[in-house]
PDB file of C-alpha atoms in Angstrom:
ATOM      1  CA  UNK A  18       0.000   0.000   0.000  1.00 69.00           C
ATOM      2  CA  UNK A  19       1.638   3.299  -0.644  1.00 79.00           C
ATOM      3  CA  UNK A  20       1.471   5.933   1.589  1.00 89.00           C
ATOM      4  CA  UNK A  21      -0.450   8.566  -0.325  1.00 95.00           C
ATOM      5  CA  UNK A  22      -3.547   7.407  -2.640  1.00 95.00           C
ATOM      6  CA  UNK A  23      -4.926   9.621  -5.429  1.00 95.00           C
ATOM      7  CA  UNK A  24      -7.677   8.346  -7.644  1.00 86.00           C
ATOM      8  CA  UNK A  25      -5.738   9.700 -11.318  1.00 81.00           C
ATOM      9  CA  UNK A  26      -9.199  10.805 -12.961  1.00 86.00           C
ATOM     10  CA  UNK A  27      -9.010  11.822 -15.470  1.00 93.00           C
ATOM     11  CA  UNK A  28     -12.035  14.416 -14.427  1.00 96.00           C
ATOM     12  CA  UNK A  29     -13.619  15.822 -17.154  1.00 97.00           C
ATOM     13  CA  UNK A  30     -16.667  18.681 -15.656  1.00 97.00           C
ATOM     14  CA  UNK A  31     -18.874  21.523 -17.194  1.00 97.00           C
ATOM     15  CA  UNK A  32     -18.124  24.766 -16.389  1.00 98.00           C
ATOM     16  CA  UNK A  33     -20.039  25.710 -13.307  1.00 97.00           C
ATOM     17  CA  UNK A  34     -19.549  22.418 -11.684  1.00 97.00           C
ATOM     18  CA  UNK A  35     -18.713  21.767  -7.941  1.00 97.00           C
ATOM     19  CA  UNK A  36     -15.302  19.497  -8.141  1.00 97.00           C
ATOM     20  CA  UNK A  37     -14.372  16.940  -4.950  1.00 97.00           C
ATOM     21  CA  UNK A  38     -11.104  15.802  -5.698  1.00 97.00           C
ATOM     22  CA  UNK A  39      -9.358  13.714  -2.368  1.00 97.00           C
ATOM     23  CA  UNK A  40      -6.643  11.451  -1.096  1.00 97.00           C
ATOM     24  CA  UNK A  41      -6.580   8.788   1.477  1.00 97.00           C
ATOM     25  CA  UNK A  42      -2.908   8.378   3.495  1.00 95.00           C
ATOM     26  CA  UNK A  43      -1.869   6.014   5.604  1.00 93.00           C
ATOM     27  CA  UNK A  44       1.207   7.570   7.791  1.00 90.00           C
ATOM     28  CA  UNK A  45      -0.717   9.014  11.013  1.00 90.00           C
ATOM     29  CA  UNK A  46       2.653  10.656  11.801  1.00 88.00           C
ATOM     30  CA  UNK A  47       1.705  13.296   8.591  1.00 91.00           C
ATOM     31  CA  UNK A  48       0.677  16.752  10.299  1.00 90.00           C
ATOM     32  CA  UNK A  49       0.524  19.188   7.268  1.00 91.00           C
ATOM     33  CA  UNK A  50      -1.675  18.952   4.073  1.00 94.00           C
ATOM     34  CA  UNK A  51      -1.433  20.437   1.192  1.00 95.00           C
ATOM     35  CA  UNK A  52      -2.920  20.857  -2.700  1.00 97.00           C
ATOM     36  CA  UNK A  53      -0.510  21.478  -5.317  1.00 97.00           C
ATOM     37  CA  UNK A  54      -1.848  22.459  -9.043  1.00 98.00           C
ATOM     38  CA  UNK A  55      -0.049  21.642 -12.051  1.00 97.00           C
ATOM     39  CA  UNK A  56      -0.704  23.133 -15.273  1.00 96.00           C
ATOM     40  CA  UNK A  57       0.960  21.243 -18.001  1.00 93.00           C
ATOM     41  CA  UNK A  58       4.599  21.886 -18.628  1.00 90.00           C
ATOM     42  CA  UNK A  59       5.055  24.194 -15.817  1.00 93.00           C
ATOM     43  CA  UNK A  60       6.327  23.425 -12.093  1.00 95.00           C
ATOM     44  CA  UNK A  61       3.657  22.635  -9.242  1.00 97.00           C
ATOM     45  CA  UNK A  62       2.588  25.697  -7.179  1.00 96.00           C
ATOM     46  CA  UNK A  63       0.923  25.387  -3.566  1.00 95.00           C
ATOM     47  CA  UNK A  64      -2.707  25.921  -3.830  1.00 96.00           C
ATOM     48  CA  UNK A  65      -4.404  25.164  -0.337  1.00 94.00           C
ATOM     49  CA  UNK A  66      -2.360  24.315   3.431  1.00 91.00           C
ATOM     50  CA  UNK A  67      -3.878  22.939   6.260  1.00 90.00           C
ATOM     51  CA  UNK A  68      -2.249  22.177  10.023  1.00 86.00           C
ATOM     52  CA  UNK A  69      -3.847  19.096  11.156  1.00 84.00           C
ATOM     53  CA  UNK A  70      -7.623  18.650  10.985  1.00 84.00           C
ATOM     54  CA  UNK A  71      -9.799  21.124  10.024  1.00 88.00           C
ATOM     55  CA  UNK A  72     -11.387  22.665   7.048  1.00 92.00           C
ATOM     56  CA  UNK A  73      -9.947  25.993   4.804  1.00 93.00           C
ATOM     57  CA  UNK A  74     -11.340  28.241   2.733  1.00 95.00           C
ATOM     58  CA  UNK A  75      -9.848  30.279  -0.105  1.00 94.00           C
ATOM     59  CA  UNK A  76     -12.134  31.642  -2.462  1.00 96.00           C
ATOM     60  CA  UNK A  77     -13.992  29.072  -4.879  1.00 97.00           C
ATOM     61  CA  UNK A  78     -11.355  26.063  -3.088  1.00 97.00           C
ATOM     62  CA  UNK A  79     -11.990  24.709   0.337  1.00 97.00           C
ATOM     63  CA  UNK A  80      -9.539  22.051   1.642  1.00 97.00           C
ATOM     64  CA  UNK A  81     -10.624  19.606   4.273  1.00 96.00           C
ATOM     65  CA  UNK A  82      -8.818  17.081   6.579  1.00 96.00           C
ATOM     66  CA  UNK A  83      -9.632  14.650   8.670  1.00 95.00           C
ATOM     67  CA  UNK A  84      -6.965  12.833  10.437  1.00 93.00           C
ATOM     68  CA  UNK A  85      -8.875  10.227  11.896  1.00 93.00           C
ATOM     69  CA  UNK A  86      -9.923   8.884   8.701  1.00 94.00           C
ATOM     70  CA  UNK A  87      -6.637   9.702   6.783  1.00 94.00           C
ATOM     71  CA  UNK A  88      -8.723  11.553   4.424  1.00 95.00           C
ATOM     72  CA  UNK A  89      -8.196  14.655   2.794  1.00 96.00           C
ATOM     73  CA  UNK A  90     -10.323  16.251  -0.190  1.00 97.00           C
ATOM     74  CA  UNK A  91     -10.413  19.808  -2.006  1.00 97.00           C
ATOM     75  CA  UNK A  92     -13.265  21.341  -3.324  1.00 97.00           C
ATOM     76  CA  UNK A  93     -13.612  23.662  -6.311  1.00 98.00           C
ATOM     77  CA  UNK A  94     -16.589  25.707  -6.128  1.00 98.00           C
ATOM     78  CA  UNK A  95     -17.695  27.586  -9.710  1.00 98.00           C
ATOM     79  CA  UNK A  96     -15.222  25.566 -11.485  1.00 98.00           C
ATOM     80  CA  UNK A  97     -13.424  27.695 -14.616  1.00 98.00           C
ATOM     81  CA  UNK A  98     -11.764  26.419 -17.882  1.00 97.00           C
ATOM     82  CA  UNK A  99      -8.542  27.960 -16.053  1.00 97.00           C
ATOM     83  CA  UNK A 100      -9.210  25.317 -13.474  1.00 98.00           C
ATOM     84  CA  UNK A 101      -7.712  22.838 -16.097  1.00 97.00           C
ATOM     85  CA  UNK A 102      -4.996  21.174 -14.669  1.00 97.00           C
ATOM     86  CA  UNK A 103      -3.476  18.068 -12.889  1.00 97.00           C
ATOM     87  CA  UNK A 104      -3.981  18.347  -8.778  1.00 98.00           C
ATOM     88  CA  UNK A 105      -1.378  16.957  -6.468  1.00 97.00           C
ATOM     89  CA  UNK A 106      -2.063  15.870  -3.057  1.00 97.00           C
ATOM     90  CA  UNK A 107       0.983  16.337  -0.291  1.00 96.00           C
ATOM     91  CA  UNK A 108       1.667  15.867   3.191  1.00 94.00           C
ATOM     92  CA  UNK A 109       4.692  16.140   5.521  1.00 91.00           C
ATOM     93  CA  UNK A 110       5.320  15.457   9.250  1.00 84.00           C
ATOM     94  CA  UNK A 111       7.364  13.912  12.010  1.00 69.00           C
ATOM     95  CA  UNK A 112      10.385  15.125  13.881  1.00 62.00           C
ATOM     96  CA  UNK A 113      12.240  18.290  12.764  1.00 58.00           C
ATOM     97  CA  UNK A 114      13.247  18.096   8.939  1.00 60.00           C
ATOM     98  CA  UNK A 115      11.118  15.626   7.834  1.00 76.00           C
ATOM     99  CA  UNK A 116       8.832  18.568   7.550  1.00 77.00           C
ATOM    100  CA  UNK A 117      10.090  19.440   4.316  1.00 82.00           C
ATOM    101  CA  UNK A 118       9.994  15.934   2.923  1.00 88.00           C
ATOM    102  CA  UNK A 119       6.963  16.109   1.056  1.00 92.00           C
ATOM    103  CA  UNK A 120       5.183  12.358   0.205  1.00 94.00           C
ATOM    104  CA  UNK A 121       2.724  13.423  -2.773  1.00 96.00           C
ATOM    105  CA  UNK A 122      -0.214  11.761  -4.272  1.00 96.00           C
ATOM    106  CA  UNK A 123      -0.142  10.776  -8.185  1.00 95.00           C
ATOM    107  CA  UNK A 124      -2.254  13.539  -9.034  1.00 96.00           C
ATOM    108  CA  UNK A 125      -5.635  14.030 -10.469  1.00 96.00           C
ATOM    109  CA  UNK A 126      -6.435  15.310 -13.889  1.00 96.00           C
ATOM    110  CA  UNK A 127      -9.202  17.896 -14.428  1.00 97.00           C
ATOM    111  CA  UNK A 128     -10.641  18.979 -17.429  1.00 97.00           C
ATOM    112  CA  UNK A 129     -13.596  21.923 -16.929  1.00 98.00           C
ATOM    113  CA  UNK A 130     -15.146  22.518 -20.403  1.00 97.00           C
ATOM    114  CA  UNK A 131     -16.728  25.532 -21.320  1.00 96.00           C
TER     115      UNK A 131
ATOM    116  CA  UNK B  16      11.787  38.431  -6.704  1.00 68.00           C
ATOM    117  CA  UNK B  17      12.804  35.710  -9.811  1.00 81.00           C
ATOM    118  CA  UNK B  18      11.820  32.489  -9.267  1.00 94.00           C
ATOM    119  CA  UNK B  19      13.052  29.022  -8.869  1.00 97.00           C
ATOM    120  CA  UNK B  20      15.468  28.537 -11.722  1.00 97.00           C
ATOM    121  CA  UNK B  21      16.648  25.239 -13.590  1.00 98.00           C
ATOM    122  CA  UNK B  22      19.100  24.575 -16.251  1.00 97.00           C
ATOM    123  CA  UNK B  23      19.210  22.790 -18.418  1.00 97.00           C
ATOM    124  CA  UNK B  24      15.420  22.404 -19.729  1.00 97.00           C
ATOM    125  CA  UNK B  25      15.683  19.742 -21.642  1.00 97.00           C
ATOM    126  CA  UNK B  26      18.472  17.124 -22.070  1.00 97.00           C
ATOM    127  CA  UNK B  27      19.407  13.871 -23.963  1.00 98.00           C
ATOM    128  CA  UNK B  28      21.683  11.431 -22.653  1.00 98.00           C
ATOM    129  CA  UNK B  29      22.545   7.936 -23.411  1.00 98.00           C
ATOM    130  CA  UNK B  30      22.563   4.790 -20.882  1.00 98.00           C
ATOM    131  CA  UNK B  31      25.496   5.006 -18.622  1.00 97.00           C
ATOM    132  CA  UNK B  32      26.508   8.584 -19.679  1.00 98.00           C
ATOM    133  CA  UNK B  33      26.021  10.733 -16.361  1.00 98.00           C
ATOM    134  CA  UNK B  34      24.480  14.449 -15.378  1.00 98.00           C
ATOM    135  CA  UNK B  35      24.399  17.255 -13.970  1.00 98.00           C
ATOM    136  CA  UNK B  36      20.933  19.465 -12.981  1.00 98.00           C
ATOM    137  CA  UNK B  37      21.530  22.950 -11.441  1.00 98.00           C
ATOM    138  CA  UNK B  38      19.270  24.758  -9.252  1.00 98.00           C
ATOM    139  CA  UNK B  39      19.048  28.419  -8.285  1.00 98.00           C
ATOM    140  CA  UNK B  40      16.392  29.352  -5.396  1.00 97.00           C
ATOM    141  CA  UNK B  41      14.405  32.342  -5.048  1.00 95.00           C
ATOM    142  CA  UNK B  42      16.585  34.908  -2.805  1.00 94.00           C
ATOM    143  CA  UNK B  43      16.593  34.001   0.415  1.00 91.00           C
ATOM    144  CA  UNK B  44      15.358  30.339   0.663  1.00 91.00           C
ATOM    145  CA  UNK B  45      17.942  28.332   2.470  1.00 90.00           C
ATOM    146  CA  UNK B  46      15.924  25.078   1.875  1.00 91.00           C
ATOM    147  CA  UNK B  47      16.358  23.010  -1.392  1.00 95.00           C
ATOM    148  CA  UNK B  48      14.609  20.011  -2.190  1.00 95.00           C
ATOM    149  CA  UNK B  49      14.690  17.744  -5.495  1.00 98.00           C
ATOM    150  CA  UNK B  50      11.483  15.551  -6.992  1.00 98.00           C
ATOM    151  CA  UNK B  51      11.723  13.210  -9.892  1.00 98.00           C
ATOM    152  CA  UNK B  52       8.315  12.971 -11.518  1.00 97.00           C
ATOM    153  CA  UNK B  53       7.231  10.481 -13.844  1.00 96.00           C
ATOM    154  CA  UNK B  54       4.005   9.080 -15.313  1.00 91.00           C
ATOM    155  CA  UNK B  55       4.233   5.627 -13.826  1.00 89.00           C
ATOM    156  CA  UNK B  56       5.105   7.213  -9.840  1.00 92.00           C
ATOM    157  CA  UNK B  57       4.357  10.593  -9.907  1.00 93.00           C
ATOM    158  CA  UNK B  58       6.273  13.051  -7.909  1.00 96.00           C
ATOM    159  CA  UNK B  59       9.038  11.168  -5.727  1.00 96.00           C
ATOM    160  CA  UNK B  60      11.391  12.820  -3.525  1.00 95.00           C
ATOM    161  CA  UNK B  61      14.937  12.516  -4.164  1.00 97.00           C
ATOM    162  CA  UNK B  62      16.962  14.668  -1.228  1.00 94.00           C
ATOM    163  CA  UNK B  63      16.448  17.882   0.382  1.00 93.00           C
ATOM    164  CA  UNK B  64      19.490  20.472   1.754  1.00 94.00           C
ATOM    165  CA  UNK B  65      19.364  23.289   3.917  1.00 91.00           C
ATOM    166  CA  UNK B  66      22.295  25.418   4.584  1.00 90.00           C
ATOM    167  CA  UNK B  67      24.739  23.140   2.663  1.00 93.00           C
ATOM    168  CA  UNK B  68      23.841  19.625   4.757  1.00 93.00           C
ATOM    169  CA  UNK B  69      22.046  17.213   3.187  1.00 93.00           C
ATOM    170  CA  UNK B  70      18.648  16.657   5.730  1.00 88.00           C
ATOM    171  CA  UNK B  71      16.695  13.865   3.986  1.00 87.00           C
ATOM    172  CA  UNK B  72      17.005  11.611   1.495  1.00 91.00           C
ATOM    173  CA  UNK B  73      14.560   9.643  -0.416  1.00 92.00           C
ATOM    174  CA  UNK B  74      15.080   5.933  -1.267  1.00 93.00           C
ATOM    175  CA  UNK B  75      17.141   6.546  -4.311  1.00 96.00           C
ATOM    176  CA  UNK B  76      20.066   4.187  -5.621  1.00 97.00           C
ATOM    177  CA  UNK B  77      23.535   6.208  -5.082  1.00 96.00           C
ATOM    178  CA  UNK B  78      23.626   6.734  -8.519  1.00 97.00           C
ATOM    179  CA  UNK B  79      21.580  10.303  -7.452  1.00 98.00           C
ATOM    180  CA  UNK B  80      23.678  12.718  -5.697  1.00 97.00           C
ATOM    181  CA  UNK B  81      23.509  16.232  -4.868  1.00 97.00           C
ATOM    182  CA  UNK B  82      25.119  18.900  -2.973  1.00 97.00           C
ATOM    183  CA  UNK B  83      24.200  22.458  -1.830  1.00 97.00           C
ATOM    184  CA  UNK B  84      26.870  25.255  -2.105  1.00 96.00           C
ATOM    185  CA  UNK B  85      27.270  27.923   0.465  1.00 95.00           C
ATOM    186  CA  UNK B  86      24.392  30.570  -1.832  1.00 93.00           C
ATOM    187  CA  UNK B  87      22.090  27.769  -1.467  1.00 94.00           C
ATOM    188  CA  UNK B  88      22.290  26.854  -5.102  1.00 97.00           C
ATOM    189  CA  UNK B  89      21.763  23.307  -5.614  1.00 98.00           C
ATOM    190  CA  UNK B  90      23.028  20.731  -8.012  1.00 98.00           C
ATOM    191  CA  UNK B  91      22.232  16.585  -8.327  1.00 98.00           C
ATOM    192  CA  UNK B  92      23.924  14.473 -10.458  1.00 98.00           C
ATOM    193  CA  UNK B  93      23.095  10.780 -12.251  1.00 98.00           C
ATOM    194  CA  UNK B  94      25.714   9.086 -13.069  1.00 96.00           C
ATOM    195  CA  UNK B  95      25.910   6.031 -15.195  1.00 97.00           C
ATOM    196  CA  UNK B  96      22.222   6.699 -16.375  1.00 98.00           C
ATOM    197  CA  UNK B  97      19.425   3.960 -17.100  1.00 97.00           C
ATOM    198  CA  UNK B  98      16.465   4.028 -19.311  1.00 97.00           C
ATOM    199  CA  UNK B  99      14.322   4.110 -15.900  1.00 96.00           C
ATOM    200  CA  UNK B 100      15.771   7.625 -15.489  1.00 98.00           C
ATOM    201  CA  UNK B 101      13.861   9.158 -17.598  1.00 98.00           C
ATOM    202  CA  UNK B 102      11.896  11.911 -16.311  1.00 97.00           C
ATOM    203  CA  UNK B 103      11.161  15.170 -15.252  1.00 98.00           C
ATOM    204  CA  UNK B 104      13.768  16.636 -12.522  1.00 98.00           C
ATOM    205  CA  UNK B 105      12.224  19.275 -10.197  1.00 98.00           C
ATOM    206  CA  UNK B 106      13.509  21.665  -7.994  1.00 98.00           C
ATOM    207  CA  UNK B 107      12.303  23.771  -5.247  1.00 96.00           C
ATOM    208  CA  UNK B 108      12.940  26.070  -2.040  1.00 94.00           C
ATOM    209  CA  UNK B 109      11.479  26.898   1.156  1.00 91.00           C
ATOM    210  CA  UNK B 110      12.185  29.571   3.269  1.00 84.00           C
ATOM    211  CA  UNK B 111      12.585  26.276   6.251  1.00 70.00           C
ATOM    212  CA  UNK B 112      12.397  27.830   9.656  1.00 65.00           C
ATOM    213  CA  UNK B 113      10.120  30.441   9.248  1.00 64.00           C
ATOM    214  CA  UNK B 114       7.790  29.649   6.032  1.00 66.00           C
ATOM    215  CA  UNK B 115       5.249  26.746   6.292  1.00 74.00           C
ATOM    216  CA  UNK B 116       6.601  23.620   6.346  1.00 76.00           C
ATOM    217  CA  UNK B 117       6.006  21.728   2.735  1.00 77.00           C
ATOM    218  CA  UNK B 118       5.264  25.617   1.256  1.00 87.00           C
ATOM    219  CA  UNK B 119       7.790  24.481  -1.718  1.00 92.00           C
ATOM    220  CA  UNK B 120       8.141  27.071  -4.007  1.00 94.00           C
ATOM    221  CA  UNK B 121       8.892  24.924  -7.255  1.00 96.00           C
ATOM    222  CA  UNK B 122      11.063  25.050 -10.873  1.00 97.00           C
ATOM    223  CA  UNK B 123       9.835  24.221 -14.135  1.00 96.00           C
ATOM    224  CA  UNK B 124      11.728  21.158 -13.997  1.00 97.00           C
ATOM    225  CA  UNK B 125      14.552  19.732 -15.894  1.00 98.00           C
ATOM    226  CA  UNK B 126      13.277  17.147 -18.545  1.00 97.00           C
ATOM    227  CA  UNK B 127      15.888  14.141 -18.728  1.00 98.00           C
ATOM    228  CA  UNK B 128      15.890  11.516 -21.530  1.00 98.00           C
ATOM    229  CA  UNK B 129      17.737   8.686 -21.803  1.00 98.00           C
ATOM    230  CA  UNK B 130      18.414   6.719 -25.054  1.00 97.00           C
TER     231      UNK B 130
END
């Protein structure tokens, strides 16, 4: 079992559409969750961070965790054509530097057509 | 403020030839960290330096190496390359210490192909 699971899509929407895009984990030792978007050819950039459990709120994207389940999830509210991209789960945690060593999901694929 | 830089973009090597992959961070990020992404794994970390000292290292063969030099520029090398190696070669920086921890600010990647 790996340690971060992302259902690969692809995702194909209408414009409009509500998106729930999530990732199941299975290292309880992970403390900080985060969505990464990548548009094709370019780098990933952070899109959503959460501490712990709890829900965020950015705009048209809300990012949820729940630690008890090992289940995280983003949700795209409104969703645009520029919403068109592949998603990337990621968490990090444990003892001092492993903070930065980021375990990421395979990504999901989202296509919103206008 | 630039951002993370990579050179080369793109690059062609044969099996068993070896590489190098520079990195430049965005002013001020002590933190560098290097991902190989591919289609069949996704994004897999390789090692991650801060202030010259290697901090952690993914499960890699020693064939991947890098080092960080004292203006937190980064470089990893391949050597004696495989057809497995293949992929795209990313970068990025953190602040580390007092930015979020796993806020990586990432490259555009270096795209590695070997014949």
């Amino acid at each position: 079992q790996k340690e971060v699971e992302q259902d690969p899509g692809p995702l194909s929407v209408p414009e409009g559409a509500i998106v729930s895009l999530n990732c199941t984990y299975s290292n309880s030792a992970f403390q900080y969750f985060m969505w990464y978007r990548q548009y094709s050819r370019k780098g990933p950039e952070l899109l959503m961070y959460t501490y712990s459990s709890g829900n965020k709120e950015d705009g048209r994207f809300t990012a949820q965790v729940d630690k008890s389940s090992k289940y995280i999830s983003l949700f795209i509210r409104d969703s645009q054509p520029s919403d068109s991209a592949t998603y990337l789960c990621a968490m990090s945690g444990g003892s001092g530097g492993s903070n930065y060593k980021l375990t990421f999901g395979k990504g999901t694929l989202l296509t919103v057509n206008p | 403020k630039a951002g993370v830089t990579q050179t080369p973009r793109y690059l062609i090597k044969t099996r068993g030839q070896q590489v190098t992959l520079s990195c430049s961070p965005i002013s001020g990020h002590r933190s560098v960290s290097w991902y190989q992404q591919t289609p069949g794994q996704g994004l897999q970390f390789l090692f991650e330096y801060f202030s010259e000292t290697q901090r952690n290292k993914g499960n890699f063969p020693g064939r991947f190496s890098g080092r960080q030099f004292s203006n937190s520029r980064s470089e990893m090398n391949v050597s004696t390359l495989e057809l497995g190696d293949s992929a795209l070669y990313l970068c990025a920086s953190s602040l580390a210490g007092t930015g979020l921890p796993g806020e990586l600010f990432f490259g555009e990647g270096s795209r590695l192909t070997v014949l």
